[in-house]
XYZ file of C-alpha atoms in Angstrom:
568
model
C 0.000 0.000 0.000
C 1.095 3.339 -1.151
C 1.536 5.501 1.578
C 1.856 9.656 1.882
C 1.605 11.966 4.506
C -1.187 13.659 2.486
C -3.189 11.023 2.587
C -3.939 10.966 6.512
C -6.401 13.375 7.699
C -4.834 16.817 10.123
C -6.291 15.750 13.137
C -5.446 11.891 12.744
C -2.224 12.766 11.881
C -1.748 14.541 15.211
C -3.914 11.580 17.343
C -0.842 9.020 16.348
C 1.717 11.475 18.331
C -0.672 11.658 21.352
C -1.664 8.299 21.246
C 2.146 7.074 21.464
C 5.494 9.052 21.174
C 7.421 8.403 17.801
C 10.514 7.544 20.455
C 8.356 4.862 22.543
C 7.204 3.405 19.426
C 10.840 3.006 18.477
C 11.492 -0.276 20.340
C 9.430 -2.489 17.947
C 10.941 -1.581 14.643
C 12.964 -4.894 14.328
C 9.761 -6.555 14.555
C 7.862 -5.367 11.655
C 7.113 -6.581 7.983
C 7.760 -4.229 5.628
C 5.863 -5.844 3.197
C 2.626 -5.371 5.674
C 2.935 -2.004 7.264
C 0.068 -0.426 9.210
C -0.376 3.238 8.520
C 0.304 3.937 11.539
C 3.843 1.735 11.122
C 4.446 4.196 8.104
C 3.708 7.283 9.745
C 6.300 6.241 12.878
C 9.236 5.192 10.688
C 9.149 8.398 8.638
C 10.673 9.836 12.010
C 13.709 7.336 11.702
C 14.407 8.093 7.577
C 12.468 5.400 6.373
C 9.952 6.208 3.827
C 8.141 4.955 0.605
C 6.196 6.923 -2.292
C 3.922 6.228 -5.238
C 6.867 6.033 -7.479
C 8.780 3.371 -5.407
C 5.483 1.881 -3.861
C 7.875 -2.139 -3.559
C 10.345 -0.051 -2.528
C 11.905 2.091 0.299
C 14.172 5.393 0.337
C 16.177 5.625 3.363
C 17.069 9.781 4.122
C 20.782 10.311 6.246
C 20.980 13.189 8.495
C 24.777 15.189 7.794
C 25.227 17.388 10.565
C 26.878 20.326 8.991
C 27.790 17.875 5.913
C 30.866 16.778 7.524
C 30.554 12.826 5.881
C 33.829 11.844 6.185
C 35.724 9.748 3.106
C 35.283 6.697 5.501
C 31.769 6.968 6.057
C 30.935 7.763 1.804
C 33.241 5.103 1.389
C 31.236 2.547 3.180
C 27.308 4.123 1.825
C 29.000 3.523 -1.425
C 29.686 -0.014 -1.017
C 26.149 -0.399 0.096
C 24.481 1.563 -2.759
C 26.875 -0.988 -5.008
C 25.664 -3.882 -2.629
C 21.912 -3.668 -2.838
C 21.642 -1.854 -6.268
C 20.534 1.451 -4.661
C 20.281 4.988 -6.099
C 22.454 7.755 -3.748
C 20.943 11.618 -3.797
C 22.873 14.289 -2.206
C 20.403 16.719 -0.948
C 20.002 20.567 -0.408
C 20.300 20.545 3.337
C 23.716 18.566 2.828
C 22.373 15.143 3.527
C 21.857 11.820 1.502
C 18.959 9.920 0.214
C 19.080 6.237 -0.392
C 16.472 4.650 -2.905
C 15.198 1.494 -3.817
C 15.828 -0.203 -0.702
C 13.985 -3.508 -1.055
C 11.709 -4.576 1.871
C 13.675 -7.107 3.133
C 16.746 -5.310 3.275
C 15.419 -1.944 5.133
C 16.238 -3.326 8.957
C 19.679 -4.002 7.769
C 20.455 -0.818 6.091
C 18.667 1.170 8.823
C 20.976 -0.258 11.268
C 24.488 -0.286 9.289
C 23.794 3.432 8.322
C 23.160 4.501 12.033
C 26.288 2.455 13.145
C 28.426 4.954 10.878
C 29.393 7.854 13.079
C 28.148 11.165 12.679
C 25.632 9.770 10.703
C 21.959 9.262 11.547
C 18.442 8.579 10.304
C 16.605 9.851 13.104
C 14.335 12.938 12.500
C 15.616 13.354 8.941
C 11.714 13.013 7.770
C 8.309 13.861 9.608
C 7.733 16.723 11.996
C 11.380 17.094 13.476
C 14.834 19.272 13.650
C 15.623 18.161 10.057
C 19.475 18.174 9.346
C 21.434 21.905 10.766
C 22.953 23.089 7.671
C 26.462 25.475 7.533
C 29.090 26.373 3.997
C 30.908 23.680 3.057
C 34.040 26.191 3.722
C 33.202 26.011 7.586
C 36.145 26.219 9.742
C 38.474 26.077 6.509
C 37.712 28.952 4.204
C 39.645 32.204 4.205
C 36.570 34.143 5.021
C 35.826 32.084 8.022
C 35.313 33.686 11.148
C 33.826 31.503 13.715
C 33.534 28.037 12.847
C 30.185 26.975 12.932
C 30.107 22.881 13.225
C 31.691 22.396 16.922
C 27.591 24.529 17.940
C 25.927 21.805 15.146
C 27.404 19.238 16.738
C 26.205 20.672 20.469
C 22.738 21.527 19.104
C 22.548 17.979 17.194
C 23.489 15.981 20.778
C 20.523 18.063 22.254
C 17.379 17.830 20.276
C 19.061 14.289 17.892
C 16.994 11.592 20.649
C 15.022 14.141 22.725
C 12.141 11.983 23.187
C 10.056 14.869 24.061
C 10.907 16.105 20.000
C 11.463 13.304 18.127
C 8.452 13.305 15.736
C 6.635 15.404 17.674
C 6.873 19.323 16.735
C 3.622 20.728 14.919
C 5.784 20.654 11.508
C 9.223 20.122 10.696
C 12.038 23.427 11.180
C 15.259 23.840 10.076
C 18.038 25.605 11.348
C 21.380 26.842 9.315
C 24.482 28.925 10.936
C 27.221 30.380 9.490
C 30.240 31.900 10.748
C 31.679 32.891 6.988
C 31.746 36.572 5.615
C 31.086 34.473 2.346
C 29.475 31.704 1.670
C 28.577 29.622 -1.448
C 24.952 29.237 -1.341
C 22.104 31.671 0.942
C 20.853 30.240 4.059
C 17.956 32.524 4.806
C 15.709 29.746 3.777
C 15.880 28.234 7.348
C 13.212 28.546 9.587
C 15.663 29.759 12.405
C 19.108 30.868 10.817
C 22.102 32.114 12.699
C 24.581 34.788 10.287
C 27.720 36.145 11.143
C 27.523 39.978 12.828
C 29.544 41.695 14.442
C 28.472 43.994 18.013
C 30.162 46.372 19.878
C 33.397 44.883 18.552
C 32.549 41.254 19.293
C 31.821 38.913 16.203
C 28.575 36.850 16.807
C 25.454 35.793 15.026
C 22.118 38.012 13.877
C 19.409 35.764 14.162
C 16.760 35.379 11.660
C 13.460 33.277 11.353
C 10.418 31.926 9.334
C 12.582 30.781 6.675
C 11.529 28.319 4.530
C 11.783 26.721 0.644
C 9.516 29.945 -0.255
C 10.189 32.778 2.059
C 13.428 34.246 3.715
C 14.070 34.531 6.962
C 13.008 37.929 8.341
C 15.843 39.888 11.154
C 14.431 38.987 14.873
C 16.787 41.735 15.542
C 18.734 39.697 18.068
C 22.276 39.183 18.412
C 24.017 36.794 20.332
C 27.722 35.723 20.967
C 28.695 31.918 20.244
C 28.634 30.368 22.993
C 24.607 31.533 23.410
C 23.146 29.718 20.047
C 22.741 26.619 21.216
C 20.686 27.597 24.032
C 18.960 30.004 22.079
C 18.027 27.390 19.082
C 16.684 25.023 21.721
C 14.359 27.784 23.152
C 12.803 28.578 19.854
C 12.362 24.469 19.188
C 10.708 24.379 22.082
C 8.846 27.201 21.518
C 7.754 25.995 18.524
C 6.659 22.816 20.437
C 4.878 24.105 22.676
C 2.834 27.482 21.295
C 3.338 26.093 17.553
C 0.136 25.946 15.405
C -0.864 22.636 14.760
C -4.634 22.683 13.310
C -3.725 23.080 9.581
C -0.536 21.036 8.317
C -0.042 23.780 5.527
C -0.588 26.527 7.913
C 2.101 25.077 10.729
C 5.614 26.139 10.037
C 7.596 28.952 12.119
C 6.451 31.546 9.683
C 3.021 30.935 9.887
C 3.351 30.953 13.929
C 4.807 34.197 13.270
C 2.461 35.322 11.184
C 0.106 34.882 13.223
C 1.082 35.667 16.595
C 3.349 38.722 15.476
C 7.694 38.240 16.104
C 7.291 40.521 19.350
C 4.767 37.510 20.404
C 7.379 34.557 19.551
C 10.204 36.170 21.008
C 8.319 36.486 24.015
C 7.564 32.685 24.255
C 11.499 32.164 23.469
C 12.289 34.383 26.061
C 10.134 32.508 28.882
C 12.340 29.427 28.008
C 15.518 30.752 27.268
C 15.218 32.709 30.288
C 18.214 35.196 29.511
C 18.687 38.365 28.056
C 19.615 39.141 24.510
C 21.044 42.558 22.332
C 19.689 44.043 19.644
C 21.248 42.932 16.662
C 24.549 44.040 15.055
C 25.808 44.589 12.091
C 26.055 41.614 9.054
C 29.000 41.000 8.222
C 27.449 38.171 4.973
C 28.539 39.039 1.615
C 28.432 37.026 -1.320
C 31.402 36.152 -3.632
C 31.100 33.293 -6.358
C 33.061 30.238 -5.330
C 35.261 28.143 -8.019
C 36.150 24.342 -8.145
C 39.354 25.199 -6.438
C 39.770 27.443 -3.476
C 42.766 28.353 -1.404
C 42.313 27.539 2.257
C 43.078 29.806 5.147
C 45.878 27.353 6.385
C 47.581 27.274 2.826
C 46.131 23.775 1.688
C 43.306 23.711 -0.822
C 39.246 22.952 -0.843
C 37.969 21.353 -4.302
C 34.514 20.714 -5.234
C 33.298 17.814 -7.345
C 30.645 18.335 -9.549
C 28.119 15.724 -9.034
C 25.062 14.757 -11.583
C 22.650 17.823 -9.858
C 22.950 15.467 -6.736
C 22.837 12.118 -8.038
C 26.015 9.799 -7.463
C 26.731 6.501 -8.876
C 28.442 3.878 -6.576
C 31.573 3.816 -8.390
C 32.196 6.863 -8.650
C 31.276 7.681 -4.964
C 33.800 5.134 -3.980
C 36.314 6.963 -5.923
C 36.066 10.314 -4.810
C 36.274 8.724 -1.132
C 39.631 6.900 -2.065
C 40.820 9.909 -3.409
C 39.773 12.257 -0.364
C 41.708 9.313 1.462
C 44.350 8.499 -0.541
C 45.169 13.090 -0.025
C 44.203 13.317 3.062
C 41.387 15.592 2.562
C 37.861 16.046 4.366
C 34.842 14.887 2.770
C 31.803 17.209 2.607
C 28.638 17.377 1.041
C 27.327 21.255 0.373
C 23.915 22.634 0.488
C 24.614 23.076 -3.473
C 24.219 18.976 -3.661
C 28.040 19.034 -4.285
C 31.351 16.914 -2.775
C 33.944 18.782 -1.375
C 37.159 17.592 -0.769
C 39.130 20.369 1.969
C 42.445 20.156 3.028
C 44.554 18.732 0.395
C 48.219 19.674 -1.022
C 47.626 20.007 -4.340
C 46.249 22.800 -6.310
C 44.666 21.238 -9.331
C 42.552 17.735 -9.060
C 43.569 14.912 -11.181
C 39.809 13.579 -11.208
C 37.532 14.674 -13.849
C 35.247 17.686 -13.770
C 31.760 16.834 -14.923
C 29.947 19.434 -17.791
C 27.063 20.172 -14.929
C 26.590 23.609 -13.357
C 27.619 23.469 -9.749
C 25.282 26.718 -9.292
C 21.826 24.832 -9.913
C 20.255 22.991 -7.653
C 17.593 20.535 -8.575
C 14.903 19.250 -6.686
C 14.450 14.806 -6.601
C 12.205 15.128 -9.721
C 9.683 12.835 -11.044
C 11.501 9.695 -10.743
C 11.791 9.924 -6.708
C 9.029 12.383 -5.657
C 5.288 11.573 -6.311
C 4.892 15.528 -6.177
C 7.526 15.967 -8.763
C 6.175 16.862 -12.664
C 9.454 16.773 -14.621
C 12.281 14.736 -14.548
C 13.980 17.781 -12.591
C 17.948 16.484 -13.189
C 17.016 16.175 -16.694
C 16.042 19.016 -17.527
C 18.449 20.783 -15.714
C 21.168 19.705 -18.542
C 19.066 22.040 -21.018
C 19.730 25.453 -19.180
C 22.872 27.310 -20.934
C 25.328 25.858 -18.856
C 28.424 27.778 -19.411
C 27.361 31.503 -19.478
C 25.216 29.768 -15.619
C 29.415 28.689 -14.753
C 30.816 32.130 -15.924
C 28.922 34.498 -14.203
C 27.887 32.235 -11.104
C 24.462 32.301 -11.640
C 22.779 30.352 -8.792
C 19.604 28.465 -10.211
C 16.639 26.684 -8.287
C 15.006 24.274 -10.115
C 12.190 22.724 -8.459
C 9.271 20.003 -9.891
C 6.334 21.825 -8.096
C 5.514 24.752 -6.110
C 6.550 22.978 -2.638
C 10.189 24.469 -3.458
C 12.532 21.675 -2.557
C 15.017 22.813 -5.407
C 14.649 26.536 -3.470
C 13.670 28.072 -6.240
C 12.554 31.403 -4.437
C 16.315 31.291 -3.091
C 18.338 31.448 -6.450
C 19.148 34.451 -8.977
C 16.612 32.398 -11.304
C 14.122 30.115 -9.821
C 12.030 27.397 -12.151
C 9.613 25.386 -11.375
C 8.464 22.579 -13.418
C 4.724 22.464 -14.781
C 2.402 20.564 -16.469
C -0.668 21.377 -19.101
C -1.581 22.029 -22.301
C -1.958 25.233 -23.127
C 0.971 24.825 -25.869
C -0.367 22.064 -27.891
C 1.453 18.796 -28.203
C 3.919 20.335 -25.545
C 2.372 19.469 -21.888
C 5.184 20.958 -19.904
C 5.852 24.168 -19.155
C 8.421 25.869 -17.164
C 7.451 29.136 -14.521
C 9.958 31.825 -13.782
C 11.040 33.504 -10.557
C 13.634 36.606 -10.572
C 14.525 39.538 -7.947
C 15.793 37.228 -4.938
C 18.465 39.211 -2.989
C 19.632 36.647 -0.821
C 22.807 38.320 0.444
C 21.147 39.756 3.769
C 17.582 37.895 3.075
C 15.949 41.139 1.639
C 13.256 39.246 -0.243
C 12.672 36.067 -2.136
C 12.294 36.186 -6.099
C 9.100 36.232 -7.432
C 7.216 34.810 -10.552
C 8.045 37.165 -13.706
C 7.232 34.383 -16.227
C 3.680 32.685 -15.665
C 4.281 30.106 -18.177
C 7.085 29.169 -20.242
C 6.681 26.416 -22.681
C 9.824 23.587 -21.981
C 11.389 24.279 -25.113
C 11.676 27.651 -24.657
C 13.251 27.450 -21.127
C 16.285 27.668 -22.536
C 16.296 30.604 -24.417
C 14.067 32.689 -21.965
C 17.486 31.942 -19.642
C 19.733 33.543 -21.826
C 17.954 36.340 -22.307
C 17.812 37.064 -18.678
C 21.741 36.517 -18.725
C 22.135 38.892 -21.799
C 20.336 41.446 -20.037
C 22.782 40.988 -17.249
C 25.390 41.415 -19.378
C 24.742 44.115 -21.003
C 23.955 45.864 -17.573
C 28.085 45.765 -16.870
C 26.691 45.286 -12.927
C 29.379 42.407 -10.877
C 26.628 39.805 -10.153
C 23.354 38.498 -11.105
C 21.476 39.666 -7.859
C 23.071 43.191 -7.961
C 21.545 43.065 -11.545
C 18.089 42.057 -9.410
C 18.580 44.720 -6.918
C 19.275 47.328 -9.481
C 17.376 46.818 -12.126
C 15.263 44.131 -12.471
C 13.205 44.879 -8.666
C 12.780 48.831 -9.809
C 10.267 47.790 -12.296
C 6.752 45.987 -11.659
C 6.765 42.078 -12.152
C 4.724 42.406 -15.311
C 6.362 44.829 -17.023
C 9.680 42.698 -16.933
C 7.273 39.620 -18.264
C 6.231 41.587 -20.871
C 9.648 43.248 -21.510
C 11.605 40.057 -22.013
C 8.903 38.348 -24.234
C 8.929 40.933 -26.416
C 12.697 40.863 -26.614
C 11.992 37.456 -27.538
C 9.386 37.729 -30.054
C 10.905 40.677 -31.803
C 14.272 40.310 -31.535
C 15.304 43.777 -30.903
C 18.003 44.068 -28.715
C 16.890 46.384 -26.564
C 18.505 47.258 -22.930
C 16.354 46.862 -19.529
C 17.342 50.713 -18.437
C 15.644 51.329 -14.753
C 16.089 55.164 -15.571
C 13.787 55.282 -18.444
C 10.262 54.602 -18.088
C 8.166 50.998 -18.623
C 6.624 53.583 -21.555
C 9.379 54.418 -22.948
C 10.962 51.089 -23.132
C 8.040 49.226 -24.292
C 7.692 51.827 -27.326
C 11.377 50.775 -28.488
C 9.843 47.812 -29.846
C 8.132 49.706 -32.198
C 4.459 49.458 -33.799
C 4.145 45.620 -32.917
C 0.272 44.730 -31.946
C 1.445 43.608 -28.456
C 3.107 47.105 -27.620
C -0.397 48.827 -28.080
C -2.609 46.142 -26.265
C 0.095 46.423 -23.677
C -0.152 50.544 -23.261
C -3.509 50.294 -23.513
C -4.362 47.209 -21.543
C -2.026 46.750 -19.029
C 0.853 44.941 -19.359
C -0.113 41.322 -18.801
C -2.222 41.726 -21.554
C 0.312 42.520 -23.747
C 2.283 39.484 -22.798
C -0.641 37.457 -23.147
C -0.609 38.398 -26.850
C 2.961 37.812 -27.183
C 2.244 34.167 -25.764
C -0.428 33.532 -27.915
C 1.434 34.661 -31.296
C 4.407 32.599 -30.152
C 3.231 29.037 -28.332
C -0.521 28.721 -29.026
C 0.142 26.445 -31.826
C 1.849 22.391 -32.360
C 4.585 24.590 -33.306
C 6.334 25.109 -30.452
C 9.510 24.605 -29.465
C 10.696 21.568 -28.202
C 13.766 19.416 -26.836
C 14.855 16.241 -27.309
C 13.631 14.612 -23.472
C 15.115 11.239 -22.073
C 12.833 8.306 -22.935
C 11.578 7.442 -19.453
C 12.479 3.592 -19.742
C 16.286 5.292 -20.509
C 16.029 7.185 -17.455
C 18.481 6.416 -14.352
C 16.494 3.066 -12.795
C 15.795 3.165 -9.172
């Protein structure tokens, strides 16, 4: 039987957590039959990283918790020779942990166990409503720009909530917490529900704390600072906070930003306050900035950090087993990145002598269709269609996720896509929606839709549009080029703007000191520019969609036969 969370009603949902804590159900997992799970069964073990979907409905995934991302060459060694071993698929995933799928019934008690034996590693709480896996740069404690090192408070804050029995399985919805103490860092973390940056007070360097994060909103300033050695009691009071005055009648409606929303932040501090039972500063001043990181990077003790490209997350066995002999065989740390990347820190040498793969390390991609029922496109797929190299050579970040739930973060990247399906372009049922303007930096905003609909084969070259406008703008980075330009102009007017760059082909340049007006009328006497001045401006793009993809003549790209597709 096919289970989901979905498919259990709110309130029953919440009656298995008061009937019987997730930990005091734990005892009797060596005694069930995978093949003949109760839902209740399937509900308990999503709390210890077990888990099954439509898609692998004889099978099982199994999710690892990464604290901080620090795997280890030993420990990737040894997942590898069990992905090899029982003919598994291995996903790195955007909070820097691993997914295991296919994991036959039979076979789940003894994978569950031999992964938990690994240390560091876990299973617990990496699914359900729990502290999901506390996230940090893959630079931590190495990188030149590193100012306090961030895993030695994961690790504290990991040994605290980890086997609370109190938590395990049992917050209103799930939270996630990321710190950083780097002035740069390769991707944002303001997607967190609670997230601790670098700042600087009076002198001492600290953390600003933010919250309400999550894989469609940033984190909004609780204007709070606090040294190190207070986030780990801090972080527990919000968690249990959360616990206990967390909203818990609507699953949709139940994160930390819809307890702030409703309540108001002065409320939720107040409820942090009664258990943290100290006394906090205002916050100080943010010392994040972002910077573009390469494949190599110079460490601050002289040795060198490399990343390896993966396939947008997914790893073959052999090839996992090689990076870990190599990481070994050099001497260097294994660590998985929010980005879905390998990093290998601390080694001698300056250039790699393993092969870089023709991905972009700047897009990450959600599971996709093959591993999440939710999921419309083949997400890693279609990622190998976006322009690539100009994505590389400007460090454009890219979120590409397969619905609107966000898990590629695409709300968090300089351009966000999500994956749709209809058929409003003929023989073409997939279509592809836009999101610009992030400025993730500080957490200023998320990006928002600017293209409604995109037909698939046209993804492409609505991307490098965006990028030539970049270009031409001579501004240092994609979301200066959102801050700038891009933001001082209403969402439709950039829709309509870029279409009609497309459809016309004039080259003209997205200046934020001329008028919409006056740009639109550089495209001349086209119909579109009228209905558009006349209409408004989502009209006009509405005609510029119709002329160009209402018809079996659109655009398309050659997609990966699904029976070619990577098996599971």
């Amino acid at each position: 039987m096919f289970y989901a969370p979905e498919h259990l009603t709110e309130k029953r949902y919440e009656k298995y957590k008061a009937a019987l804590r997730p930990f005091d159900w734990f005892p009797q997992i060596d005694e069930l039959d995978f093949e003949s799970l109760a839902d209740s069964d399937r509900v308990y073990l999503q709390d210890f990283g077990v888990f099954n979907s439509e898609l692998e409905e004889e099978t099982f995934m199994l999710r690892v918790r990464v604290p901080g991302g620090r795997v280890g060459a030993e420990n990737f060694a040894k997942i590898a020779e069990m992905v090899e071993t029982y003919d598994l698929t291995l996903l790195l995933t955007a909070r820097s942990g691993i997914q295991l799928h296919g994991i036959e019934p039979e076979h789940v008690l003894e994978l569950f166990h031999a992964v938990n034996a690994l240390p560091g590693l876990s299973t617990w709480q990496t699914f359900g409503d729990n502290v999901r896996n506390v996230v940090t740069d893959p630079y931590d404690g190495r990188g030149k720009s590193c100012e306090i090192e961030a895993f030695p408070l994961i690790d504290a804050l990991h040994a605290r909530f980890h086997k609370n029995p109190d938590l395990v399985g049992m917050l209103p919805r799930r939270i996630s917490v990321g710190i950083t103490g780097m002035r740069e860092n390769a991707w944002p973390l303001f997607s967190n529900d609670l997230f601790f940056g670098l700042a600087e007070k009076e002198g001492v360097k600290g953390f600003n704390v933010y919250m309400g994060g999550k894989n469609t909103e940033v984190s909004q300033s609780a204007d709070i600072f606090l040294p190190s050695e207070e986030v780990v009691d801090f972080a527990m009071a919000v968690i249990e906070a959360f616990d206990r005055y967390g909203l818990r009648e609507k699953r949709m409606k139940s994160r930390l930003f819809h307890m702030i929303e409703h309540y108001g932040m002065a409320q939720v501090k107040a409820f942090v306050a009664e258990i943290y039972g100290k006394p906090w500063q205002s916050a100080g001043e943010s010392l994040l900035t972002n910077r573009y990181f390469g494949d190599s990077e110079e460490l601050g003790d002289g040795t060198w950090g490399h990343r390896y490209r993966t396939d947008y997350g997914v790893v073959e066995a052999k090839e996992a087993k090689k990076i870990a002999d190599w990481a070994l065989e050099h001497g260097g740390e294994l660590r998985i990145g929010i980005d879905q990347q390998l990093y290998i820190l601390g080694v001698p040498e300056k250039t790699p002598d393993f092969k870089v793969r023709d991905t972009s390390p700047t897009v990450v991609a959600c599971a996709g269709s093959e591993y999440c029922p939710f999921s419309y496109w083949s997400i890693k797929d279609e990622a190998r269609y976006l322009p690539v190299e100009k994505l590389i050579e400007h460090g454009i970040r890219v979120g590409f996720s397969g619905c609107m739930k966000g898990c590629g973060r695409h709300k968090h990247a300089d351009i966000g896509i999500v994956g749709l399906r209809n058929s409003k372009f003929g023989k073409e049922d997939r279509s592809a929606r836009i999101f610009l303007g992030c400025e993730y930096t500080e957490g200023r905003r998320p990006a928002e839709v600017l293209f409604r609909t995109v037909p698939v084969g046209e993804m492409r070259r609505i991307v490098e549009l965006l990028i030539e406008a970049y270009e031409e703008s001579g501004l240092s980075t994609f979301e200066r080029f959102a801050a700038e330009v891009l933001n001082r102009f209403e969402e439709p007017f950039v829709e309509f703007f870029f279409l009609a760059r497309r459809e016309s082909g004039e080259p003209v340049r997205l200046d934020p000191s001329q008028t919409p007006e006056a740009l639109a009328r550089k495209f001349g006497e086209r119909f579109y520019v009228k209905t558009a001045l006349e209409e408004g401006w989502s009209k006009g793009s509405d005609a510029i969609v119709k002329a160009l993809w209402h018809s079996d003549e659109v655009a398309t790209v050659k997609h990966v036969d699904p029976s070619k597709r990577r098996s599971r």
